[in-house]
Amino acid sequence: MKHFLLKLSIVSAVLLGAFAGKASADTGYEWTTVPNHILRAQLIDQLRTVQGNLVGDPVYFMIQDLMLQIEAAAAGDQYIWVDQALRACLILEDMFPPVVSHPAMFMKDKLSIIRNQILLIKDYPMHETHLTDEPADAGVNPTQTAAFLKYNSNFLNYKRQNALDALKTRLQPDECQVIKIYSSGFIFRTTDKTVGVDICYQEGFGTTAGLDDIASAIDILFLSHAHGDHYDKDLWRKMENKSKPIVTPWNILQDNNPNVHVLMTTAAGGHLHSGSTYYDTLGEVFDTQIGPSKITGIKSEQGDVACIVYLAETSGWRFIHTGDNSNVNVQKGFEGKYEAPDIVIDPIFQGIATLLGNVKNMLHKSQKPSFYINAHENEFHHTSDHRVSYRFMFNNTGALGGSPASIASCVLLMDNGESAIFRK
């Protein structure tokens, strides 16, 4: 079975932008504070890199104008560059949507290079070190923080509308649409079934607007673990009110609803007992079925929190979603026993190469590619030392860096609010 990326559903609109920042680092994972003007200069360098691959393209001159505008605007508002940066990111993502990169060509073919360099633009405004959910710092500039939050809100509103518009896409019987919501939140749509995984809508978009549309669209909601960036209590409640099934390793609302399928029971709050002993057996593989959807899961953990690694099939499409599984050894339970998935979702900091290696050893892998889609990058509500950048993803040998041979699947890199359609 072979799949091809056909198209991306991104709606053009009036572009609103970002926020102000002042953080950067060579590692790409832990961003250290640097002066605002230096970060602005680094952004311009990144735009210049993108421009260098577009000689002869009209976009070349658009980027040239943008760089001049950033320099000119800085004289009147030293933080406006952040708004300009994310406006540029939205425009360029629209012009250069996600592209499938095969292992031998990842970061080598022109479209792949351009797309990846555009994603790197987003690193700069997204790595403000002082946000409202981080410890107070005497050096914080309140004007800068206010601008940061204002511009980011506008940016997220645009991304949210992209995702909601994608839900209206008419699909053909052999197609599967993937919509990235925020961090590790994804929606998988076919003509007869829609599945949501780890959707944290309000934290991702900062509003409940459109949440009813999400709850109405989703037939089944999967949750990997009890961390606040992987579920939305209001979405959970809306799903319950509609008597739609929720599959989870814990019951957030503790109301014993028969539509809530609790597949892993742990100590109160979903945490482990002292001594890291589960009520359930770590590494245990289970199989179940809800309606037409087949579900296989491995009972695992993220630190002291129960986490399920899901392998699910709906309407003939198979996907793996690991949540934030930190015990990568348990993923070997899929090898040699289950058919390889069509789509693989894994955080960029959590052993991507290991998971792709597991997938390579699953049944029928040689007969079809699996598409890897990134998760958990540039997560807004994480502190800056845990807000993993695209730079980290491209440079880290455990992620997507290193030799092409380390990538066991095709790669499709998506930003929040973007969607892709696959066909069998």
Short mmCIF file of C-alpha atoms in Angstrom, two decimals:
data_model
loop_
_atom_site.label_atom_id
_atom_site.label_comp_id
_atom_site.label_asym_id
_atom_site.label_seq_id
_atom_site.Cartn_x
_atom_site.Cartn_y
_atom_site.Cartn_z
CA MET A 1 0.00 0.00 0.00
CA LYS A 2 1.51 3.29 -1.02
CA HIS A 3 0.49 6.77 0.09
CA PHE A 4 1.03 10.12 -1.53
CA LEU A 5 0.63 13.59 -0.11
CA LEU A 6 -1.83 15.36 -2.38
CA LYS A 7 -2.52 18.72 -0.95
CA LEU A 8 -2.50 21.01 2.06
CA SER A 9 -5.58 22.84 3.26
CA ILE A 10 -4.46 26.29 4.39
CA VAL A 11 -6.76 29.27 4.04
CA SER A 12 -5.26 32.65 3.22
CA ALA A 13 -6.55 35.59 5.25
CA VAL A 14 -5.47 38.91 6.68
CA LEU A 15 -2.26 38.02 8.46
CA LEU A 16 -1.87 38.92 12.09
CA GLY A 17 1.25 38.18 13.94
CA ALA A 18 3.41 37.29 16.87
CA PHE A 19 5.03 38.75 19.93
CA ALA A 20 8.36 40.13 21.11
CA GLY A 21 11.31 38.01 22.16
CA LYS A 22 14.92 38.05 23.21
CA ALA A 23 16.17 34.48 23.46
CA SER A 24 18.55 32.26 21.57
CA ALA A 25 21.15 29.55 22.07
CA ASP A 26 23.49 27.39 20.04
CA THR A 27 21.96 24.15 21.32
CA GLY A 28 18.48 25.01 20.08
CA TYR A 29 16.92 23.35 23.13
CA GLU A 30 17.71 25.64 26.03
CA TRP A 31 17.40 29.23 24.89
CA THR A 32 19.37 31.75 26.91
CA THR A 33 18.50 35.43 27.20
CA VAL A 34 20.20 37.76 24.73
CA PRO A 35 19.50 41.41 23.87
CA ASN A 36 16.45 42.03 21.73
CA HIS A 37 18.43 43.69 18.93
CA ILE A 38 20.67 40.61 18.60
CA LEU A 39 17.69 38.29 18.28
CA ARG A 40 16.22 40.61 15.64
CA ALA A 41 19.49 40.45 13.73
CA GLN A 42 19.49 36.64 13.93
CA LEU A 43 15.99 36.59 12.48
CA ILE A 44 17.11 38.74 9.56
CA ASP A 45 19.99 36.33 8.96
CA GLN A 46 17.49 33.47 8.84
CA LEU A 47 15.31 35.35 6.35
CA ARG A 48 18.39 35.96 4.26
CA THR A 49 19.07 32.21 4.26
CA VAL A 50 15.54 31.49 3.01
CA GLN A 51 15.93 34.20 0.38
CA GLY A 52 19.14 32.61 -0.89
CA ASN A 53 17.18 29.56 -2.05
CA LEU A 54 14.62 31.66 -3.90
CA VAL A 55 16.75 33.54 -6.43
CA GLY A 56 14.60 34.24 -9.49
CA ASP A 57 11.38 33.71 -7.56
CA PRO A 58 9.08 36.70 -6.85
CA VAL A 59 9.20 35.71 -3.20
CA TYR A 60 12.87 36.75 -3.23
CA PHE A 61 11.92 40.42 -3.48
CA MET A 62 9.12 40.07 -0.94
CA ILE A 63 11.65 38.83 1.61
CA GLN A 64 14.02 41.63 0.65
CA ASP A 65 11.29 44.20 1.34
CA LEU A 66 10.45 42.50 4.62
CA MET A 67 14.03 42.72 5.87
CA LEU A 68 14.12 46.41 5.04
CA GLN A 69 10.80 46.92 6.84
CA ILE A 70 12.07 45.15 9.95
CA GLU A 71 15.11 47.38 10.10
CA ALA A 72 13.07 50.54 9.51
CA ALA A 73 10.31 49.66 11.98
CA ALA A 74 12.78 48.91 14.76
CA ALA A 75 13.53 52.62 15.03
CA GLY A 76 9.95 53.28 16.14
CA ASP A 77 9.09 50.02 17.95
CA GLN A 78 11.92 47.73 18.95
CA TYR A 79 9.58 44.74 19.39
CA ILE A 80 7.47 45.04 16.23
CA TRP A 81 9.88 42.68 14.43
CA VAL A 82 8.18 39.80 16.21
CA ASP A 83 4.83 40.66 14.67
CA GLN A 84 6.54 40.98 11.30
CA ALA A 85 8.35 37.66 11.77
CA LEU A 86 5.22 35.60 12.38
CA ARG A 87 3.31 37.41 9.65
CA ALA A 88 6.13 36.37 7.34
CA CYS A 89 6.00 32.84 8.68
CA LEU A 90 2.28 32.58 7.93
CA ILE A 91 2.68 33.95 4.41
CA LEU A 92 5.62 31.67 3.60
CA GLU A 93 3.94 28.59 5.10
CA ASP A 94 0.97 29.29 2.85
CA MET A 95 3.23 29.58 -0.20
CA PHE A 96 5.38 26.58 0.78
CA PRO A 97 3.11 24.10 2.59
CA PRO A 98 4.35 20.85 4.17
CA VAL A 99 6.20 18.64 1.76
CA VAL A 100 7.01 14.94 2.04
CA SER A 101 10.72 14.34 2.48
CA HIS A 102 11.90 10.82 1.76
CA PRO A 103 14.84 9.56 3.85
CA ALA A 104 17.50 10.04 1.22
CA MET A 105 16.31 13.55 0.38
CA PHE A 106 15.49 15.01 3.80
CA MET A 107 16.93 18.53 3.93
CA LYS A 108 18.49 17.99 0.51
CA ASP A 109 15.83 18.64 -2.14
CA LYS A 110 15.02 22.31 -2.69
CA LEU A 111 11.40 22.32 -1.50
CA SER A 112 12.31 20.43 1.65
CA ILE A 113 15.14 22.84 2.42
CA ILE A 114 12.96 25.92 1.88
CA ARG A 115 10.14 24.52 3.99
CA ASN A 116 12.46 23.62 6.88
CA GLN A 117 14.17 27.01 6.77
CA ILE A 118 10.77 28.70 6.97
CA LEU A 119 9.97 26.73 10.12
CA LEU A 120 13.24 27.96 11.63
CA ILE A 121 11.95 31.54 11.31
CA LYS A 122 9.34 30.71 13.91
CA ASP A 123 11.99 29.75 16.47
CA TYR A 124 13.02 33.35 17.08
CA PRO A 125 9.74 34.97 18.18
CA MET A 126 8.63 31.78 19.94
CA HIS A 127 11.56 31.80 22.35
CA GLU A 128 10.80 34.71 24.60
CA THR A 129 12.20 33.59 27.96
CA HIS A 130 9.78 35.50 30.19
CA LEU A 131 6.15 34.54 29.83
CA THR A 132 3.27 34.86 32.28
CA ASP A 133 3.57 31.23 33.37
CA GLU A 134 7.27 31.46 34.18
CA PRO A 135 9.02 32.67 37.36
CA ALA A 136 9.28 36.44 37.79
CA ASP A 137 12.59 37.98 36.82
CA ALA A 138 13.80 41.41 37.86
CA GLY A 139 15.16 41.94 34.35
CA VAL A 140 11.83 41.45 32.58
CA ASN A 141 10.73 44.36 30.46
CA PRO A 142 6.93 44.59 30.94
CA THR A 143 6.52 46.40 27.62
CA GLN A 144 8.28 43.59 25.84
CA THR A 145 6.23 40.89 27.56
CA ALA A 146 2.96 42.70 26.79
CA ALA A 147 3.90 42.97 23.12
CA PHE A 148 4.93 39.32 23.07
CA LEU A 149 1.55 38.16 24.38
CA LYS A 150 -0.46 40.51 22.18
CA TYR A 151 1.19 39.50 18.94
CA ASN A 152 1.13 35.82 19.83
CA SER A 153 -2.61 35.96 20.49
CA ASN A 154 -3.20 37.32 17.00
CA PHE A 155 -1.00 34.63 15.50
CA LEU A 156 -2.84 31.84 17.34
CA ASN A 157 -6.23 33.18 16.23
CA TYR A 158 -5.15 32.81 12.63
CA LYS A 159 -3.84 29.29 13.26
CA ARG A 160 -7.05 28.31 15.04
CA GLN A 161 -9.14 29.41 12.08
CA ASN A 162 -6.92 27.38 9.75
CA ALA A 163 -7.66 24.26 11.78
CA LEU A 164 -11.41 24.92 11.94
CA ASP A 165 -11.56 25.58 8.20
CA ALA A 166 -9.72 22.32 7.55
CA LEU A 167 -12.55 20.42 9.28
CA LYS A 168 -14.85 21.51 6.44
CA THR A 169 -12.70 19.89 3.73
CA ARG A 170 -14.63 17.36 1.66
CA LEU A 171 -12.72 14.07 1.53
CA GLN A 172 -12.81 11.21 -0.96
CA PRO A 173 -13.36 7.62 0.24
CA ASP A 174 -9.68 6.71 0.00
CA GLU A 175 -8.34 9.85 1.71
CA CYS A 176 -7.17 10.62 5.25
CA GLN A 177 -6.71 14.16 6.52
CA VAL A 178 -4.39 15.03 9.41
CA ILE A 179 -4.90 18.35 11.20
CA LYS A 180 -2.35 19.56 13.73
CA ILE A 181 -3.98 21.46 16.59
CA TYR A 182 -1.25 22.31 19.10
CA SER A 183 1.80 20.55 20.49
CA SER A 184 0.83 16.84 20.39
CA GLY A 185 -2.82 17.39 19.49
CA PHE A 186 -3.96 15.92 16.17
CA ILE A 187 -7.19 15.13 14.35
CA PHE A 188 -7.38 12.24 11.87
CA ARG A 189 -10.31 12.48 9.42
CA THR A 190 -11.68 10.04 6.87
CA THR A 191 -15.02 10.08 5.08
CA ASP A 192 -16.69 8.04 7.83
CA LYS A 193 -14.68 8.60 11.03
CA THR A 194 -12.85 11.41 12.84
CA VAL A 195 -10.42 10.68 15.67
CA GLY A 196 -8.77 13.17 18.00
CA VAL A 197 -5.62 12.57 20.04
CA ASP A 198 -4.20 14.70 22.90
CA ILE A 199 -6.11 17.83 21.91
CA CYS A 200 -5.30 20.75 24.20
CA TYR A 201 -7.39 23.34 22.40
CA GLN A 202 -7.66 26.20 24.89
CA GLU A 203 -4.01 26.18 25.90
CA GLY A 204 -3.00 26.06 22.27
CA PHE A 205 -5.28 28.79 20.97
CA GLY A 206 -6.12 30.77 24.11
CA THR A 207 -9.90 30.65 23.60
CA THR A 208 -12.91 28.32 23.66
CA ALA A 209 -14.18 29.75 20.36
CA GLY A 210 -14.61 26.86 17.94
CA LEU A 211 -14.41 24.17 20.62
CA ASP A 212 -17.99 23.06 19.86
CA ASP A 213 -16.95 22.48 16.25
CA ILE A 214 -14.11 20.24 17.39
CA ALA A 215 -16.33 18.25 19.78
CA SER A 216 -18.99 17.83 17.09
CA ALA A 217 -16.47 16.64 14.52
CA ILE A 218 -14.63 14.07 16.66
CA ASP A 219 -16.10 10.57 16.98
CA ILE A 220 -13.47 9.23 19.42
CA LEU A 221 -11.00 11.11 21.62
CA PHE A 222 -7.74 9.45 22.69
CA LEU A 223 -5.70 10.84 25.59
CA SER A 224 -2.19 9.60 26.30
CA HIS A 225 -1.55 10.97 29.81
CA ALA A 226 -2.64 13.38 32.54
CA HIS A 227 -0.55 16.42 31.72
CA GLY A 228 -2.37 19.69 31.08
CA ASP A 229 -0.85 20.20 27.63
CA HIS A 230 -2.41 16.97 26.38
CA TYR A 231 -6.08 17.37 27.24
CA ASP A 232 -8.78 19.99 27.51
CA LYS A 233 -11.35 19.53 30.27
CA ASP A 234 -14.01 21.51 28.42
CA LEU A 235 -13.54 19.38 25.31
CA TRP A 236 -13.69 16.27 27.50
CA ARG A 237 -17.00 17.45 28.98
CA LYS A 238 -18.46 18.33 25.59
CA MET A 239 -17.55 14.85 24.33
CA GLU A 240 -19.24 13.28 27.36
CA ASN A 241 -22.38 15.38 26.89
CA LYS A 242 -22.59 14.07 23.34
CA SER A 243 -22.09 10.47 24.63
CA LYS A 244 -18.98 10.09 22.51
CA PRO A 245 -16.26 7.64 23.58
CA ILE A 246 -13.06 8.79 25.27
CA VAL A 247 -10.09 6.44 25.59
CA THR A 248 -7.69 7.31 28.40
CA PRO A 249 -5.25 5.85 30.93
CA TRP A 250 -7.09 7.72 33.70
CA ASN A 251 -10.46 9.37 34.22
CA ILE A 252 -9.90 13.11 34.57
CA LEU A 253 -13.37 13.94 35.78
CA GLN A 254 -13.80 10.78 37.88
CA ASP A 255 -17.48 10.41 37.04
CA ASN A 256 -17.55 6.75 35.93
CA ASN A 257 -19.13 7.61 32.61
CA PRO A 258 -19.63 4.37 30.60
CA ASN A 259 -18.39 6.14 27.46
CA VAL A 260 -15.01 6.74 29.11
CA HIS A 261 -12.76 3.75 28.46
CA VAL A 262 -10.12 3.76 31.20
CA LEU A 263 -7.39 1.45 29.93
CA MET A 264 -4.80 2.00 32.66
CA THR A 265 -5.51 2.50 36.35
CA THR A 266 -2.90 4.07 38.62
CA ALA A 267 -2.69 5.85 41.93
CA ALA A 268 -4.79 8.97 42.55
CA GLY A 269 -4.31 11.65 39.94
CA GLY A 270 -2.86 9.22 37.42
CA HIS A 271 0.54 9.09 39.12
CA LEU A 272 2.62 6.08 40.07
CA HIS A 273 2.97 4.70 43.56
CA SER A 274 6.18 5.37 45.44
CA GLY A 275 8.81 3.02 44.11
CA SER A 276 7.41 3.38 40.59
CA THR A 277 4.98 0.47 40.88
CA TYR A 278 1.89 0.61 38.70
CA TYR A 279 -1.47 -0.89 39.54
CA ASP A 280 -1.17 -2.12 35.95
CA THR A 281 1.85 -3.81 34.44
CA LEU A 282 4.35 -1.53 32.72
CA GLY A 283 4.83 -2.63 29.12
CA GLU A 284 1.59 -4.61 28.98
CA VAL A 285 0.01 -4.60 25.51
CA PHE A 286 -3.76 -4.53 25.21
CA ASP A 287 -6.17 -4.74 22.30
CA THR A 288 -9.71 -3.41 22.24
CA GLN A 289 -12.30 -2.18 19.77
CA ILE A 290 -14.72 0.76 19.95
CA GLY A 291 -17.19 0.66 17.09
CA PRO A 292 -15.17 0.18 13.89
CA SER A 293 -11.93 1.44 15.47
CA LYS A 294 -9.28 -1.09 16.50
CA ILE A 295 -7.05 0.05 19.34
CA THR A 296 -3.77 -1.39 20.55
CA GLY A 297 -1.91 0.27 23.37
CA ILE A 298 1.21 -0.22 25.43
CA LYS A 299 1.06 0.80 29.08
CA SER A 300 3.99 3.11 29.69
CA GLU A 301 4.98 6.27 31.54
CA GLN A 302 6.29 9.79 31.39
CA GLY A 303 8.30 10.08 34.55
CA ASP A 304 5.80 9.29 37.32
CA VAL A 305 2.70 9.73 35.15
CA ALA A 306 0.91 6.89 33.37
CA CYS A 307 1.15 7.23 29.58
CA ILE A 308 -0.29 5.03 26.84
CA VAL A 309 1.40 4.61 23.47
CA TYR A 310 -1.44 4.13 21.00
CA LEU A 311 -1.56 2.17 17.77
CA ALA A 312 -5.04 2.75 16.36
CA GLU A 313 -6.79 1.86 13.13
CA THR A 314 -9.88 3.57 11.82
CA SER A 315 -11.36 3.33 8.34
CA GLY A 316 -8.33 1.35 7.23
CA TRP A 317 -5.81 3.99 8.33
CA ARG A 318 -3.31 3.22 11.07
CA PHE A 319 -1.44 5.68 13.27
CA ILE A 320 0.95 5.57 16.24
CA HIS A 321 0.88 8.36 18.82
CA THR A 322 3.26 8.11 21.77
CA GLY A 323 2.11 11.05 23.89
CA ASP A 324 5.19 11.92 25.93
CA ASN A 325 6.27 8.34 26.56
CA SER A 326 9.69 8.44 28.23
CA ASN A 327 10.18 4.68 28.49
CA VAL A 328 11.08 3.96 24.88
CA ASN A 329 11.90 0.31 25.64
CA VAL A 330 8.21 -0.55 25.88
CA GLN A 331 7.69 0.38 22.23
CA LYS A 332 9.41 -2.84 21.24
CA GLY A 333 6.08 -4.50 22.03
CA PHE A 334 4.86 -3.48 18.58
CA GLU A 335 7.73 -5.16 16.70
CA GLY A 336 6.98 -8.28 14.69
CA LYS A 337 3.40 -8.46 15.99
CA TYR A 338 1.43 -5.59 14.49
CA GLU A 339 1.07 -4.10 11.04
CA ALA A 340 3.14 -0.96 10.53
CA PRO A 341 1.25 2.35 10.74
CA ASP A 342 0.61 4.85 7.97
CA ILE A 343 1.33 7.85 10.23
CA VAL A 344 3.73 8.19 13.18
CA ILE A 345 3.44 10.99 15.78
CA ASP A 346 6.26 11.40 18.30
CA PRO A 347 7.70 14.36 20.26
CA ILE A 348 10.88 15.68 18.71
CA PHE A 349 12.75 15.36 22.01
CA GLN A 350 11.72 11.78 22.85
CA GLY A 351 13.68 9.19 20.91
CA ILE A 352 12.26 9.66 17.43
CA ALA A 353 14.94 7.45 15.89
CA THR A 354 14.04 4.72 18.38
CA LEU A 355 10.34 4.79 17.51
CA LEU A 356 11.03 4.82 13.79
CA GLY A 357 13.29 1.82 14.34
CA ASN A 358 10.40 0.05 16.09
CA VAL A 359 8.13 0.85 13.16
CA LYS A 360 10.70 -0.50 10.72
CA ASN A 361 10.44 -3.89 12.45
CA MET A 362 6.63 -4.04 12.34
CA LEU A 363 4.73 -6.25 9.92
CA HIS A 364 4.49 -5.29 6.24
CA LYS A 365 6.74 -2.24 6.71
CA SER A 366 8.57 -2.97 3.46
CA GLN A 367 5.33 -2.69 1.51
CA LYS A 368 4.46 0.89 2.42
CA PRO A 369 6.04 4.03 3.86
CA SER A 370 5.15 5.49 7.25
CA PHE A 371 4.96 9.25 7.49
CA TYR A 372 6.56 10.85 10.54
CA ILE A 373 4.87 14.08 11.73
CA ASN A 374 6.52 16.21 14.42
CA ALA A 375 4.99 16.99 17.82
CA HIS A 376 5.71 19.09 20.90
CA GLU A 377 7.97 21.68 19.26
CA ASN A 378 7.85 25.38 20.27
CA GLU A 379 5.21 24.71 22.89
CA PHE A 380 4.09 28.11 24.06
CA HIS A 381 3.16 27.21 27.66
CA HIS A 382 6.39 25.38 28.43
CA THR A 383 9.22 27.29 30.06
CA SER A 384 11.96 28.31 27.66
CA ASP A 385 14.32 25.57 28.86
CA HIS A 386 11.72 23.00 27.76
CA ARG A 387 10.39 24.77 24.68
CA VAL A 388 12.09 22.63 22.06
CA SER A 389 12.99 24.42 18.84
CA TYR A 390 13.01 23.38 15.20
CA ARG A 391 16.74 23.97 15.31
CA PHE A 392 17.04 21.21 17.89
CA MET A 393 14.96 18.92 15.70
CA PHE A 394 17.19 19.47 12.67
CA ASN A 395 20.50 19.27 14.56
CA ASN A 396 19.94 16.59 17.19
CA THR A 397 21.03 13.14 15.98
CA GLY A 398 18.34 11.48 18.10
CA ALA A 399 15.68 13.52 16.35
CA LEU A 400 15.90 14.24 12.62
CA GLY A 401 19.52 15.35 12.47
CA GLY A 402 22.44 13.16 11.49
CA SER A 403 22.56 10.89 8.48
CA PRO A 404 19.51 10.23 6.29
CA ALA A 405 19.87 6.53 7.15
CA SER A 406 18.69 7.34 10.68
CA ILE A 407 15.26 8.31 9.34
CA ALA A 408 13.21 5.15 8.91
CA SER A 409 10.17 6.94 7.50
CA CYS A 410 9.13 9.72 5.20
CA VAL A 411 9.00 13.07 7.01
CA LEU A 412 6.18 15.62 6.86
CA LEU A 413 6.79 18.62 9.11
CA MET A 414 3.68 20.53 10.16
CA ASP A 415 3.09 23.74 12.08
CA ASN A 416 0.07 24.23 14.35
CA GLY A 417 -3.15 24.78 12.42
CA GLU A 418 -1.88 23.12 9.26
CA SER A 419 -3.41 20.06 7.62
CA ALA A 420 -2.39 17.44 5.09
CA ILE A 421 -4.37 14.95 3.01
CA PHE A 422 -3.12 11.46 2.19
CA ARG A 423 -4.53 8.99 -0.33
CA LYS A 424 -4.14 5.21 -0.55
#
